[in-house]
Coordinates of C-alpha atoms in Angstrom, one line a residue:
Chain A
M1 CA 0.1 -0.3 -0.1
S2 CA 3.2 2.3 0.9
A3 CA 5.4 4.1 -1.7
P4 CA 9.1 3.6 -0.2
A5 CA 9.6 6.8 1.0
P6 CA 12.6 8.3 -0.5
A7 CA 15.6 9.0 1.6
R8 CA 14.3 12.5 3.4
G9 CA 15.7 13.8 7.1
K10 CA 12.7 13.6 8.1
T11 CA 11.4 10.3 7.3
P12 CA 11.9 7.5 10.5
A13 CA 13.9 5.5 10.2
R14 CA 13.0 1.6 10.2
R15 CA 14.4 0.5 13.4
P16 CA 14.2 -3.0 13.9
V17 CA 11.8 -4.6 16.0
P18 CA 13.6 -4.7 19.6
T19 CA 14.5 -7.6 20.6
R20 CA 15.2 -9.5 23.7
P21 CA 17.6 -9.5 25.9
D22 CA 18.8 -13.2 25.0
D23 CA 16.8 -16.7 24.5
T24 CA 17.5 -18.5 27.4
V25 CA 15.6 -16.0 30.0
R26 CA 12.5 -16.7 27.5
R27 CA 12.2 -19.7 28.9
T28 CA 12.0 -19.2 32.6
P29 CA 8.8 -19.1 33.5
A30 CA 7.8 -15.5 34.7
A31 CA 9.8 -14.6 31.4
R32 CA 6.9 -16.6 29.8
R33 CA 4.1 -15.1 32.0
S34 CA 6.6 -11.3 31.1
R35 CA 5.9 -11.4 27.4
R36 CA 2.1 -13.4 27.4
A37 CA 2.1 -10.1 29.8
E38 CA 3.2 -7.9 27.0
A39 CA 0.4 -9.8 24.5
A40 CA -2.7 -8.5 26.4
F41 CA -1.5 -4.5 26.4
G42 CA -0.4 -4.4 23.0
F43 CA -3.8 -6.1 22.3
G44 CA -5.8 -3.5 24.7
M45 CA -3.2 -0.6 23.3
I46 CA -5.0 -1.7 19.9
G47 CA -8.4 -2.7 20.8
L48 CA -10.4 0.7 20.7
A49 CA -9.5 0.8 17.4
G50 CA -9.1 -2.2 16.6
A51 CA -12.8 -3.1 17.4
A52 CA -13.8 0.5 15.3
I53 CA -12.6 -0.6 13.0
L54 CA -13.1 -3.6 12.2
L55 CA -17.5 -2.0 13.9
F56 CA -17.3 0.1 11.5
T57 CA -15.1 -0.6 8.0
I58 CA -14.4 -4.4 7.9
G59 CA -17.8 -5.8 9.2
P60 CA -19.4 -3.1 6.4
I61 CA -17.7 -4.5 3.8
L62 CA -18.0 -7.8 4.0
A63 CA -21.0 -7.5 4.7
S64 CA -21.6 -5.1 2.1
F65 CA -20.6 -8.1 -0.5
G66 CA -23.1 -10.5 1.4
L67 CA -26.0 -7.8 0.1
S68 CA -24.3 -6.8 -3.0
F69 CA -26.3 -10.8 -3.8
F70 CA -29.6 -10.1 -2.4
A71 CA -32.8 -8.1 -3.5
W72 CA -34.0 -5.8 0.0
D73 CA -35.8 -3.2 0.6
V74 CA -35.2 -3.0 4.5
I75 CA -38.6 -3.4 4.6
T76 CA -39.4 -7.4 3.7
P77 CA -36.4 -9.5 4.2
P78 CA -34.2 -9.0 2.1
R79 CA -34.2 -12.3 -0.9
F80 CA -31.4 -13.8 -2.0
V81 CA -31.1 -12.8 -6.4
G82 CA -27.4 -14.4 -6.5
L83 CA -25.0 -12.9 -9.2
D84 CA -28.5 -10.8 -10.6
N85 CA -27.9 -7.5 -9.1
Y86 CA -23.9 -7.4 -11.3
A87 CA -26.3 -8.7 -14.6
A88 CA -27.6 -6.0 -14.1
I89 CA -25.4 -3.4 -13.5
G90 CA -24.0 -4.0 -17.2
S91 CA -27.6 -3.4 -18.5
D92 CA -28.9 -0.5 -16.2
Q93 CA -27.4 2.3 -19.1
R94 CA -27.6 4.4 -15.9
V95 CA -25.1 3.3 -14.1
V96 CA -23.4 2.1 -17.5
H97 CA -23.2 5.6 -18.4
S98 CA -22.3 7.0 -14.5
F99 CA -19.1 5.1 -15.0
G100 CA -18.3 7.2 -18.0
V101 CA -18.9 10.2 -16.2
T102 CA -17.0 9.5 -13.3
A103 CA -14.2 8.1 -15.2
V104 CA -13.9 11.3 -18.1
L105 CA -14.3 14.0 -14.7
A106 CA -11.6 12.2 -13.0
F107 CA -9.0 11.1 -15.5
S108 CA -9.4 15.6 -16.7
I109 CA -9.6 16.6 -12.6
V110 CA -6.5 14.6 -11.3
A111 CA -4.1 15.6 -15.2
L112 CA -5.2 19.4 -14.5
Q113 CA -4.6 19.2 -10.6
V114 CA -0.9 17.4 -10.5
A115 CA 0.0 19.2 -14.3
I116 CA -1.2 23.2 -12.4
G117 CA 0.4 21.8 -9.1
L118 CA 3.3 21.3 -10.5
F119 CA 4.0 24.4 -12.4
L120 CA 2.4 26.3 -10.0
A121 CA 4.9 24.9 -7.1
L122 CA 7.9 25.0 -10.5
L123 CA 7.7 29.0 -10.4
V124 CA 7.6 29.3 -7.0
D125 CA 10.9 27.5 -5.8
Q126 CA 12.5 30.0 -8.2
R127 CA 11.5 32.7 -5.7
R128 CA 13.9 33.2 -3.9
R129 CA 12.7 35.3 -0.6
A130 CA 10.9 33.0 2.1
S131 CA 7.8 36.1 2.2
T132 CA 7.2 35.7 -1.4
K133 CA 7.3 31.6 -1.1
A134 CA 5.1 32.1 1.8
I135 CA 2.5 34.2 0.3
F136 CA 1.7 32.3 -2.2
R137 CA 1.5 28.9 -0.6
T138 CA -1.0 30.7 1.8
V139 CA -3.4 31.5 -0.8
F140 CA -3.0 28.4 -3.1
Y141 CA -3.5 27.0 0.0
L142 CA -6.7 29.5 1.1
P143 CA -9.6 27.6 -1.1
L144 CA -8.5 23.8 0.9
L145 CA -9.9 25.5 4.1
A146 CA -13.8 26.0 2.4
S147 CA -14.9 22.6 2.4
T148 CA -16.7 21.6 -0.6
A149 CA -20.3 22.2 0.1
A150 CA -18.8 25.7 1.0
V151 CA -17.3 25.6 -2.2
S152 CA -19.9 24.5 -4.9
I153 CA -22.8 27.0 -3.1
F154 CA -20.8 29.9 -4.0
M155 CA -19.5 29.1 -6.9
T156 CA -23.0 28.1 -9.0
Y157 CA -23.4 31.8 -7.7
M158 CA -20.9 32.4 -9.9
F159 CA -20.8 30.5 -13.1
N160 CA -25.4 31.4 -12.9
E161 CA -25.9 31.8 -16.4
R162 CA -27.3 34.7 -15.8
F163 CA -26.6 36.6 -13.5
G164 CA -23.0 34.6 -12.3
V165 CA -20.2 37.6 -12.0
V166 CA -18.2 34.7 -14.5
N167 CA -20.3 35.3 -17.5
Y168 CA -20.5 39.2 -16.9
Y169 CA -16.8 39.2 -17.3
L170 CA -17.6 37.2 -20.2
T171 CA -18.9 39.3 -21.8
L172 CA -17.2 42.1 -20.6
L173 CA -14.3 40.2 -22.9
G174 CA -16.6 40.3 -26.0
G175 CA -18.3 36.6 -25.4
S176 CA -20.8 35.2 -24.5
G177 CA -22.1 33.7 -21.5
V178 CA -21.5 30.6 -21.1
P179 CA -25.1 28.4 -20.2
W180 CA -21.7 26.8 -17.6
L181 CA -24.5 24.6 -15.0
T182 CA -27.7 24.4 -17.5
S183 CA -25.2 22.3 -20.5
D184 CA -24.1 19.2 -20.3
A185 CA -20.0 20.0 -21.5
G186 CA -20.4 23.5 -19.4
A187 CA -22.2 21.4 -16.2
V188 CA -19.5 19.4 -16.7
V189 CA -16.0 22.1 -17.6
T190 CA -17.9 23.8 -14.8
I191 CA -17.6 20.1 -12.5
V192 CA -14.0 19.9 -13.1
F193 CA -12.9 24.0 -13.0
V194 CA -14.4 23.3 -9.3
A195 CA -12.6 20.7 -7.9
V196 CA -9.4 22.2 -9.7
W197 CA -9.7 25.1 -7.9
Q198 CA -10.5 24.1 -5.3
S199 CA -7.9 20.9 -4.6
V200 CA -4.7 22.4 -6.3
G201 CA -3.2 23.9 -3.5
F202 CA -2.4 19.8 -1.7
T203 CA -1.0 19.2 -4.9
F204 CA 0.7 22.2 -4.8
V205 CA 1.8 22.4 -1.3
L206 CA 3.1 18.0 -2.1
F207 CA 5.1 19.3 -5.0
V208 CA 6.6 22.7 -2.9
A209 CA 8.1 20.0 -0.7
A210 CA 9.2 17.2 -2.5
L211 CA 11.2 20.8 -4.9
A212 CA 12.5 22.0 -1.7
G213 CA 13.9 18.7 -0.2
L214 CA 15.8 18.7 -3.4
P215 CA 19.8 18.0 -2.9
R216 CA 21.5 20.8 -3.5
D217 CA 24.1 19.5 -4.5
V218 CA 23.3 17.6 -7.2
M219 CA 20.9 21.3 -8.4
E220 CA 23.6 22.7 -8.9
A221 CA 26.2 20.6 -10.0
A222 CA 24.2 20.7 -12.9
E223 CA 23.9 24.3 -13.6
I224 CA 27.7 24.3 -13.4
D225 CA 27.6 21.2 -16.4
G226 CA 26.3 23.8 -18.4
A227 CA 22.4 22.3 -18.2
G228 CA 19.8 24.6 -18.8
P229 CA 16.1 25.1 -16.7
V230 CA 14.4 22.6 -19.4
R231 CA 16.4 20.3 -18.9
S232 CA 17.8 20.2 -15.1
L233 CA 14.0 19.9 -15.0
L234 CA 12.6 17.2 -17.4
R235 CA 16.6 14.8 -16.3
I236 CA 16.9 15.7 -13.2
K237 CA 14.1 17.7 -10.7
L238 CA 11.5 15.3 -12.7
P239 CA 12.8 12.5 -11.7
L240 CA 14.0 13.0 -8.4
I241 CA 9.9 14.5 -7.6
S242 CA 8.8 11.5 -9.8
P243 CA 7.8 9.3 -5.5
T244 CA 5.8 12.2 -5.2
V245 CA 3.7 12.8 -9.1
F246 CA 2.5 9.7 -8.2
F247 CA 1.8 9.6 -5.0
A248 CA -0.8 12.3 -6.0
C249 CA -2.1 11.1 -8.8
V250 CA -2.7 7.7 -6.7
I251 CA -4.4 10.0 -4.0
G252 CA -6.1 12.8 -6.6
L253 CA -7.8 9.7 -9.0
I254 CA -8.9 7.8 -4.7
N255 CA -10.7 11.3 -4.5
A256 CA -12.2 12.3 -7.8
M257 CA -13.7 8.5 -8.5
Q258 CA -15.5 9.7 -4.9
L259 CA -16.7 13.4 -6.1
F260 CA -20.3 13.6 -4.9
D261 CA -20.6 16.7 -2.9
Q262 CA -20.0 19.5 -6.0
A263 CA -22.6 16.8 -8.4
F264 CA -25.5 16.9 -5.5
I265 CA -25.1 20.8 -4.9
M266 CA -24.4 22.1 -8.6
T267 CA -26.3 19.8 -10.8
K268 CA -28.3 17.3 -9.4
G269 CA -26.4 15.6 -11.4
G270 CA -27.9 16.9 -14.4
P271 CA -28.3 18.5 -16.7
G272 CA -29.8 15.5 -17.4
T273 CA -27.1 13.0 -16.7
A274 CA -24.7 14.7 -17.8
T275 CA -22.5 14.4 -14.2
T276 CA -24.8 12.1 -12.6
T277 CA -21.0 10.0 -11.0
I278 CA -21.5 6.9 -9.3
T279 CA -20.9 7.9 -6.1
M280 CA -24.9 9.6 -6.8
V281 CA -26.0 6.5 -8.6
I282 CA -25.2 4.3 -5.8
Y283 CA -27.0 7.3 -3.3
Q284 CA -29.4 7.2 -5.1
T285 CA -30.1 3.8 -5.8
A286 CA -29.7 2.7 -2.1
F287 CA -31.0 5.7 -0.2
Q288 CA -34.0 7.2 -3.4
N289 CA -35.0 3.7 -4.1
L290 CA -33.9 1.7 -1.1
Q291 CA -32.4 -0.5 -3.3
F292 CA -29.9 -2.0 -0.8
G293 CA -28.6 -4.7 -2.3
Y294 CA -28.2 -3.2 -6.0
G295 CA -26.5 -0.3 -4.4
S296 CA -24.0 -3.0 -2.6
A297 CA -23.8 -4.5 -6.0
I298 CA -22.3 -1.1 -7.7
S299 CA -20.6 0.0 -4.4
M300 CA -18.4 -2.6 -4.9
V301 CA -17.8 -2.4 -8.8
L302 CA -16.4 0.8 -8.1
F303 CA -14.3 -0.7 -4.8
A304 CA -12.7 -3.2 -7.4
A305 CA -12.8 0.4 -9.9
L306 CA -10.6 2.2 -6.9
I307 CA -8.2 -1.6 -7.0
A308 CA -8.0 -2.2 -10.2
L309 CA -6.7 1.6 -10.9
T310 CA -4.2 1.4 -8.0
G311 CA -2.7 -1.6 -9.4
L312 CA -2.3 -0.1 -12.8
Q313 CA -0.5 2.7 -11.3
F314 CA 1.4 1.3 -9.0
T315 CA 2.1 -1.1 -12.8
L316 CA 3.2 2.4 -14.9
S317 CA 5.2 3.5 -11.6
R318 CA 8.0 0.3 -12.1
R319 CA 8.7 1.9 -15.4
L320 CA 8.2 5.8 -14.6
V321 CA 9.1 6.1 -10.7
F322 CA 12.7 6.3 -9.9
Y323 CA 13.5 5.9 -6.3
S324 CA 17.1 7.6 -4.7
Chain B
M1 CA 49.4 24.7 -3.4
T2 CA 48.6 24.7 -7.0
A3 CA 45.7 26.9 -7.7
P4 CA 43.9 26.1 -10.6
S5 CA 43.9 28.0 -13.3
F6 CA 41.9 29.0 -16.9
S7 CA 42.8 30.2 -19.6
P8 CA 42.2 33.5 -20.1
P9 CA 40.5 33.1 -23.3
A10 CA 38.6 30.0 -22.1
Q11 CA 36.9 32.5 -18.7
R12 CA 35.8 34.9 -21.0
S13 CA 34.0 32.8 -22.3
R14 CA 32.6 31.1 -19.3
S15 CA 31.7 35.1 -18.6
A16 CA 29.3 35.3 -21.9
Q17 CA 28.2 31.9 -21.1
F18 CA 26.9 33.2 -17.9
S19 CA 25.9 36.7 -18.4
R20 CA 23.4 35.5 -21.4
S21 CA 21.8 33.1 -19.1
A22 CA 21.9 34.7 -16.5
L23 CA 19.6 37.3 -18.4
T24 CA 17.0 34.8 -19.5
R25 CA 16.5 33.8 -16.8
R26 CA 15.3 36.5 -15.7
I27 CA 13.2 37.2 -17.6
G28 CA 12.0 33.4 -16.8
R29 CA 11.2 34.8 -13.4
A30 CA 9.4 37.8 -14.8
V31 CA 7.5 35.8 -16.9
G32 CA 7.0 33.2 -13.5
L33 CA 6.0 35.4 -11.3
V34 CA 3.2 37.8 -13.5
V35 CA 2.3 34.3 -13.9
L36 CA 2.1 33.4 -9.9
V37 CA -0.2 36.4 -9.9
L38 CA -2.3 35.6 -12.5
A39 CA -2.6 32.0 -10.9
A40 CA -2.9 33.6 -7.3
M41 CA -6.6 35.5 -7.9
V42 CA -7.7 33.3 -9.6
A43 CA -7.0 31.0 -6.2
F44 CA -8.1 34.0 -4.2
G45 CA -11.0 35.9 -6.4
P46 CA -13.8 33.4 -5.5
L47 CA -13.1 34.1 -1.6
L48 CA -13.2 37.6 -2.2
W49 CA -16.5 37.7 -4.5
T50 CA -18.2 35.4 -1.4
L51 CA -16.4 37.6 1.2
T52 CA -17.3 40.6 -0.8
T53 CA -20.4 39.7 -1.8
S54 CA -22.3 38.7 1.2
L55 CA -21.7 42.4 2.9
R56 CA -23.6 43.4 1.2
E57 CA -27.1 44.4 1.3
P58 CA -29.2 41.3 -0.1
A59 CA -31.3 43.4 -2.8
E60 CA -27.6 43.9 -4.6
S61 CA -25.9 40.0 -4.3
F62 CA -26.3 39.8 -7.6
T63 CA -25.5 42.5 -9.3
N64 CA -23.3 43.4 -11.8
P65 CA -20.0 44.4 -11.8
P66 CA -19.1 43.4 -8.8
V67 CA -18.1 45.1 -5.7
W68 CA -14.6 43.6 -5.2
L69 CA -14.3 46.1 -1.8
P70 CA -17.1 47.4 0.1
L71 CA -16.4 50.9 1.2
E72 CA -19.6 50.5 3.3
P73 CA -19.4 46.7 4.5
D74 CA -23.8 45.9 5.9
F75 CA -23.2 43.3 8.3
S76 CA -27.0 42.5 8.4
N77 CA -26.2 39.4 6.7
Y78 CA -24.1 37.6 9.1
A79 CA -27.3 38.9 11.8
K80 CA -29.3 37.2 10.0
V81 CA -28.3 33.6 9.8
F82 CA -28.5 33.2 13.3
S83 CA -31.6 35.1 13.7
E84 CA -33.9 34.0 10.5
V85 CA -32.2 30.8 10.2
S86 CA -30.8 28.8 12.8
L87 CA -26.8 28.3 11.5
G88 CA -25.8 28.1 15.0
R89 CA -27.5 25.3 15.9
F90 CA -25.5 24.1 12.7
F91 CA -22.1 25.4 14.1
L92 CA -22.6 24.4 17.8
N93 CA -23.9 20.9 16.2
S94 CA -20.4 20.5 13.6
V95 CA -18.6 21.8 16.6
I96 CA -19.4 18.8 19.2
V97 CA -19.3 16.1 16.2
T98 CA -15.5 17.3 14.7
G99 CA -14.1 17.9 18.4
L100 CA -15.3 14.0 19.1
I101 CA -14.5 13.1 16.7
V102 CA -10.6 14.9 17.1
G103 CA -10.5 14.4 20.7
A104 CA -11.0 10.0 20.4
Q105 CA -9.7 9.2 17.6
I106 CA -6.3 11.3 19.0
I107 CA -7.2 8.5 22.2
T108 CA -7.9 5.5 19.4
C109 CA -4.3 6.1 16.5
T110 CA -2.1 7.0 19.8
L111 CA -3.2 4.3 21.5
S112 CA -2.8 1.5 19.4
G113 CA 0.3 3.8 17.7
Y114 CA 2.4 2.5 20.3
A115 CA 1.1 -0.7 20.5
F116 CA 2.2 -1.1 17.1
A117 CA 5.5 0.5 17.1
M118 CA 6.8 -0.6 19.7
V119 CA 5.1 -3.9 22.0
R120 CA 4.9 -7.2 20.3
F121 CA 2.3 -9.7 19.5
P122 CA 1.3 -12.3 18.0
G123 CA -0.1 -11.0 15.0
R124 CA 0.8 -7.9 14.9
G125 CA 2.4 -7.6 11.1
A126 CA -0.6 -9.0 9.6
I127 CA -3.0 -7.2 12.2
F128 CA -1.3 -3.2 11.0
A129 CA -1.1 -4.5 7.6
L130 CA -5.3 -5.1 7.2
F131 CA -5.4 -2.1 8.8
L132 CA -3.8 -0.6 6.2
A133 CA -5.5 -1.6 3.4
T134 CA -8.7 -0.5 4.8
M135 CA -7.4 2.6 4.0
M136 CA -8.6 2.1 0.5
V137 CA -11.7 1.3 1.5
P138 CA -13.8 3.9 -0.7
V139 CA -16.6 4.8 2.3
Q140 CA -19.6 4.7 -1.0
T141 CA -18.8 0.6 -0.2
T142 CA -19.0 0.7 3.5
I143 CA -22.2 3.7 4.0
I144 CA -25.3 0.9 3.3
P145 CA -24.1 -1.9 6.0
V146 CA -23.2 0.6 8.0
F147 CA -26.2 2.6 7.9
V148 CA -28.1 -0.1 8.1
L149 CA -25.8 -0.6 11.9
I150 CA -26.4 2.2 12.8
S151 CA -30.5 2.9 12.6
R152 CA -30.5 -0.8 14.6
M153 CA -28.7 0.2 17.1
G154 CA -31.2 3.3 17.9
L155 CA -28.8 6.0 16.3
S156 CA -30.7 7.1 13.7
D157 CA -30.4 11.0 13.0
S158 CA -28.6 11.6 15.6
L159 CA -24.7 13.5 16.1
A160 CA -24.1 10.1 17.6
S161 CA -24.5 8.3 14.4
L162 CA -21.7 10.6 12.9
I163 CA -19.2 10.0 16.2
L164 CA -19.3 6.8 16.6
P165 CA -18.3 4.7 13.0
A166 CA -15.3 7.3 12.5
I167 CA -13.3 6.7 16.1
G168 CA -11.1 4.9 14.8
S169 CA -8.6 5.7 11.7
A170 CA -6.0 3.3 10.1
F171 CA -4.9 6.8 8.8
G172 CA -3.8 8.0 12.0
T173 CA -2.6 4.6 13.6
F174 CA -0.2 4.8 10.3
L175 CA 0.8 8.1 11.6
M176 CA 1.6 7.8 15.2
R177 CA 2.6 4.7 14.6
Q178 CA 5.8 6.2 12.0
Y179 CA 6.0 9.1 13.8
F180 CA 6.9 6.1 17.8
L181 CA 8.7 4.5 15.1
Q182 CA 11.9 7.4 16.0
M183 CA 11.8 7.4 19.7
P184 CA 14.5 5.1 21.7
V185 CA 13.7 1.8 23.0
E186 CA 15.9 2.2 25.8
L187 CA 13.8 5.7 27.0
G188 CA 10.5 1.8 28.3
E189 CA 13.4 -0.1 29.3
A190 CA 15.0 1.6 31.2
A191 CA 11.4 2.9 33.0
R192 CA 9.9 -1.1 33.4
V193 CA 13.7 -1.8 35.2
D194 CA 12.7 1.3 37.3
G195 CA 9.4 -0.6 38.1
A196 CA 7.0 1.4 36.1
S197 CA 4.4 -0.3 34.4
R198 CA 3.8 -1.0 30.3
F199 CA 0.7 1.7 30.2
Q200 CA 2.9 4.1 32.6
V201 CA 6.2 3.9 30.9
F202 CA 3.2 4.1 28.2
R203 CA 1.5 7.5 29.3
L204 CA 4.3 9.1 31.0
I205 CA 7.1 8.9 28.5
Y206 CA 6.7 8.1 24.8
A207 CA 2.6 9.5 25.1
P208 CA 3.6 13.7 25.7
M209 CA 7.0 13.2 22.7
A210 CA 3.7 12.1 20.4
T211 CA 2.7 16.4 20.4
P212 CA 3.4 17.1 17.8
A213 CA 2.1 13.7 15.8
M214 CA -1.2 13.8 17.6
A215 CA -1.4 17.8 16.6
T216 CA -1.1 16.6 12.4
L217 CA -4.1 13.6 13.5
A218 CA -5.6 16.2 15.2
I219 CA -5.6 18.6 12.3
L220 CA -5.8 16.7 9.5
A221 CA -8.8 14.8 11.3
F222 CA -10.2 17.8 11.8
T223 CA -10.0 19.2 7.8
G224 CA -11.2 16.1 7.4
F225 CA -14.5 16.0 9.4
W226 CA -15.2 19.9 9.8
A227 CA -16.0 19.9 5.8
E228 CA -17.7 16.0 5.8
F229 CA -20.7 16.8 3.2
Y230 CA -21.8 12.1 2.4
R231 CA -22.3 10.3 5.2
P232 CA -24.5 14.1 7.6
L233 CA -26.3 13.7 4.5
I234 CA -27.7 10.7 4.3
F235 CA -27.5 10.0 8.7
L236 CA -29.1 12.9 9.4
Q237 CA -33.1 13.6 8.8
S238 CA -33.9 16.6 11.4
Q239 CA -32.1 20.5 10.2
E240 CA -32.1 20.6 14.4
N241 CA -29.0 17.6 13.9
F242 CA -27.9 19.3 11.2
T243 CA -24.3 19.5 10.8
L244 CA -22.6 23.3 9.2
P245 CA -21.9 21.7 5.5
L246 CA -26.2 20.8 5.2
G247 CA -27.5 23.6 6.8
L248 CA -25.1 25.7 4.7
V249 CA -27.0 23.9 1.8
T250 CA -30.2 23.4 3.4
L251 CA -29.9 27.8 3.4
Q252 CA -29.2 27.5 -0.4
G253 CA -32.6 25.6 -0.4
T254 CA -34.2 28.8 1.2
F255 CA -32.3 31.8 0.8
G256 CA -30.7 30.7 -2.4
T257 CA -33.3 32.6 -4.9
G258 CA -32.9 36.0 -4.0
S259 CA -30.9 37.3 -0.7
I260 CA -27.8 35.3 -1.7
S261 CA -25.7 37.3 0.4
V262 CA -26.9 35.8 3.9
V263 CA -26.1 31.8 2.5
L264 CA -22.3 33.2 1.8
A265 CA -22.4 35.0 5.2
G266 CA -23.0 32.2 5.8
V267 CA -20.6 30.2 4.0
I268 CA -17.7 32.8 5.0
L269 CA -18.7 31.9 8.4
S270 CA -17.7 28.5 8.5
M271 CA -14.1 29.0 6.9
I272 CA -12.9 30.5 10.6
P273 CA -12.4 27.8 13.3
S274 CA -10.2 26.9 9.7
V275 CA -8.7 29.9 8.6
I276 CA -8.5 30.3 12.3
L277 CA -5.9 27.4 12.6
F278 CA -4.6 27.8 9.7
V279 CA -3.1 30.9 11.0
I280 CA -2.1 29.2 13.8
A281 CA -0.3 25.8 12.7
Q282 CA 0.4 26.3 9.6
R283 CA 2.7 24.0 9.6
R284 CA 1.1 21.4 11.1
F285 CA -1.3 22.0 7.5
V286 CA 1.2 21.5 5.4
E287 CA 2.6 18.6 7.5
G288 CA -0.2 17.4 7.5
I289 CA -0.5 16.5 3.4
T290 CA 2.8 15.7 2.9
A291 CA 3.3 12.8 6.5
G292 CA 1.3 10.3 3.3
S293 CA 3.7 11.4 0.9
F294 CA 7.2 10.4 2.4
R295 CA 5.4 6.7 3.4

């Protein structure tokens, strides 16, 4: 689940597990008692977190998997339907379409997040004064401090076709007003914009930290050898921060595939089904239509898609990510 | 003692090359600054628009061109979100939910992180791997059974329905474990020899040393749960139990068509705790984000 850490001062060094003083001591009854006591202590310590995770994550995954083979509306008892729910997904236009919508949104969001975040981080890394860096870091971080719900609300007003400030400036520049939230393409573009606007500070901060951690001597050596800005970026900086880029892609895609708040608040999945994401379909299926079994099946497919995508990224990373 | 000697021509070409690249670099840096300023305007613009519109008279809230600096700010919208809507209630609910979750996660994750780092017990590696694996699970996959479980426990439509499922955290456990792993074992061993119990070693020696990691965990948990929308939307029905994000969306539904200034006042108010926290602990926010990346 975790990428090996690049050598870095702050990274906790892996230390071998504390070893027991010596093997012969272990066999005495007193030592055995103390080992048992230590084990009991360990289980006691993980007890609270473990119980919560068992009850509210691991249990529910298994339950969700089990439920996906049943038809259940909460009121009447569950009825076993085998693989029917999964078969239904394939012929359910709404679900298939929502997967396409989610894929388009997620890939655009991640690509823009990483590209813009990296670009801005490289520019900020160029600034010499610490105060300049601090100002930009704060400004780009600010959107992360608002909840997605809050952001979706004020963006809905700003992108309003008739009264919104975005179209006001567009017409001022000689363009015409765009039906941002009331046309299919406009709604997709708006949601991508809002998601990227809010989260680009995340990738930005990641990349700024990674660039600041680059070894100075390597950069200086490259400069003396006559490497221009482009070559030092492509040959030195990018390979050295590739683990961070990879991390941003994995986390970004996992988050973007679960996009819900923006679509729910700004467009209600519309117009039509233009921005109905897979998470919205799960919400509608389970909590509005009370099809708990079918909803579980769709959520299992989303889970499988996330695992497959992450696995694919890890496979690709073997070629593209450089670990020093 | 032989100093490296350069022949004059080589020196000249070197400096010429240097000055040319210095010029292009200066131009590059100037262009870079312009791009950064433009990007900062895009990042900050919507927030500024929200703030200034929340300070306009409701009747003028949708009037273009927008006023970027209200010379006569009108704070009546801020009074209205409390008098005409129960924003205070939403706020209090959010404080209760987020506060209890953050407090609970600091306790449970410090305990479990310590155990995974410092205590030997059978199955430790496998259980930790299982913890980590749960970090991949999307909330949508567990929400249906959790919803059923919550209703069976009689907790539907309560703040407890949001708090209880969130008291443990695999990521928090991971974060705390990484921190405890850096600590020397010798301190605890010495204390044990002196007769301290295992829990005393943890509570009196190691836990106090882990406060920076607890602060990072607190920030992460706070930002995550303060903004949470999906679970409240599904678990809460009565308006008096709504947390801020859900309350704001409801507010938008009632006020959204006319005087949006009132809604935007609520939006700004909802951001204040995060902004204050960010001002106090900027570095911890950055650490929180990067904590996951350098595993």
